[in-house]
XYZ file of C-alpha atoms in Angstrom:
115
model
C -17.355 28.442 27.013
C -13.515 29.863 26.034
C -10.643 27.808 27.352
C -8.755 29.972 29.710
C -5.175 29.421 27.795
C -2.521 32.228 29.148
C -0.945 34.387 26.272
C 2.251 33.391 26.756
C 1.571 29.264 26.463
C 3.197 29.349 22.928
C 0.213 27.643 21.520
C 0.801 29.471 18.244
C 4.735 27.537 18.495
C 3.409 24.361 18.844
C 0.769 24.735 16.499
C 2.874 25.711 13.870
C 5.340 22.712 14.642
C 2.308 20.652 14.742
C 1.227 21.692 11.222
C 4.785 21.522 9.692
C 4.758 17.655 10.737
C 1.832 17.094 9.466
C 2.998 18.801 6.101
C 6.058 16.572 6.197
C 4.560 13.926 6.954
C 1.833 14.500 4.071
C 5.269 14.622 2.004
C 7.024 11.772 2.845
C 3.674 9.749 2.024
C 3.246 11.241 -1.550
C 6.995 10.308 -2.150
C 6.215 6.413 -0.422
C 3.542 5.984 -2.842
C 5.058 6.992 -5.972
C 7.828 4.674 -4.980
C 5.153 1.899 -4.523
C 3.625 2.415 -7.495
C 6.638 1.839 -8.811
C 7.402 -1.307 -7.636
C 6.440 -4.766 -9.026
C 6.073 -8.385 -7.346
C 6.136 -11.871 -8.763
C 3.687 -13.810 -7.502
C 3.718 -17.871 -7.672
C 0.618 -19.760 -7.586
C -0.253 -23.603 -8.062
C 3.742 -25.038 -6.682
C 4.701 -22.382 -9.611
C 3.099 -23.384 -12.591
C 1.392 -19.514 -13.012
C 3.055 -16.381 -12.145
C 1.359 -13.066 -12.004
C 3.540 -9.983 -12.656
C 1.550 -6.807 -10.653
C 2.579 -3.599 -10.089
C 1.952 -1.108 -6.908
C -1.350 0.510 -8.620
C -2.568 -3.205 -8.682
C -2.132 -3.283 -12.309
C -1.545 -6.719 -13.735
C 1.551 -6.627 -15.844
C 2.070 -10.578 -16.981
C 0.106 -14.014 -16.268
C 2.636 -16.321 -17.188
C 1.281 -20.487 -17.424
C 3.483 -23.733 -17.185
C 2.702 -25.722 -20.580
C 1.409 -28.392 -17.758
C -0.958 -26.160 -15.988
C -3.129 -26.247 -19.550
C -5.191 -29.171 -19.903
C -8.578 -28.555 -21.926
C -10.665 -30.830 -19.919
C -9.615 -29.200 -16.304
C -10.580 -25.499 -17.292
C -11.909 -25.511 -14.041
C -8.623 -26.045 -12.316
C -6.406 -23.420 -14.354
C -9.304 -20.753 -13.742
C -9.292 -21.348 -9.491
C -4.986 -20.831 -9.748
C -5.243 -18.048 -11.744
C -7.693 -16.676 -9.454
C -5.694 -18.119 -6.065
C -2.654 -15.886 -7.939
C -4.316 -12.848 -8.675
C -6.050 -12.375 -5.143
C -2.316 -13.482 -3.925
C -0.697 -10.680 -5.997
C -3.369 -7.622 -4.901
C -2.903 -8.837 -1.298
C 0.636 -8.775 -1.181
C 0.720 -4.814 -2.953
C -2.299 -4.187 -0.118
C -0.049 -5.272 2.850
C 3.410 -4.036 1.471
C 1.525 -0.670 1.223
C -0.164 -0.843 4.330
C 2.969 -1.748 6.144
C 4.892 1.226 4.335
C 2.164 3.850 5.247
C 1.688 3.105 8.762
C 5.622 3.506 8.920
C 5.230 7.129 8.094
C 1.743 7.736 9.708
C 2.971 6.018 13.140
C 5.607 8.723 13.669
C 2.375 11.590 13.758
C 1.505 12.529 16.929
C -2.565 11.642 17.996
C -4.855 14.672 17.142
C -8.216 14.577 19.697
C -10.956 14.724 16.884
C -9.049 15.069 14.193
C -9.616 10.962 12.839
């Protein structure tokens, strides 16, 4: 079955609009994620005794202990902060970018079976 669309609807405008914001858009989001690459947090753990330095490719870039956090017969202890720190520092680059992408991705207009 063929829509019945006149010729002079300027489907071919829109369409072409339609594409160049998607291009843009497709932009703007390769630029926002270099930039968040880019970017580093400092993430506290255990009322500050570790710190974990990531960047925005998740990449840990320092684990950084308080002297008081090391105790040889509570390995048990050090290992859960670490861990609390670590899952603290992803999170934070997962919802920074989140937050960042939907910012650009918000502003495209809905597409009927295009997601």
């Amino acid at each position: 079955m063929k829509a019945n669309i006149p010729k002079n609807a300027g489907g071919g405008q829109n369409m072409q609009a339609l594409l160049r914001q998607v291009q843009k858009a497709q932009e703007d989001m390769a630029a926002k994620q270099e930039e968040l690459d880019a970017q580093e947090y400092d993430i506290s753990a255990g009322g500050g005794v570790v710190n974990v330095k990531i960047n925005g490719k998740r990449e840990i870039l320092a684990i950084d202990l308080k002297p008081e956090i090391v105790d040889p017969d509570d390995i048990e202890t050090l290992s859960d902060i670490l861990v609390a720190a670590v899952n603290e520092a992803i999170k934070r680059v997962d919802d920074t970018n989140s937050a960042e992408m939907n910012k650009i991705t918000g502003q495209m207009p809905s597409i009927p079976g295009l997601m």
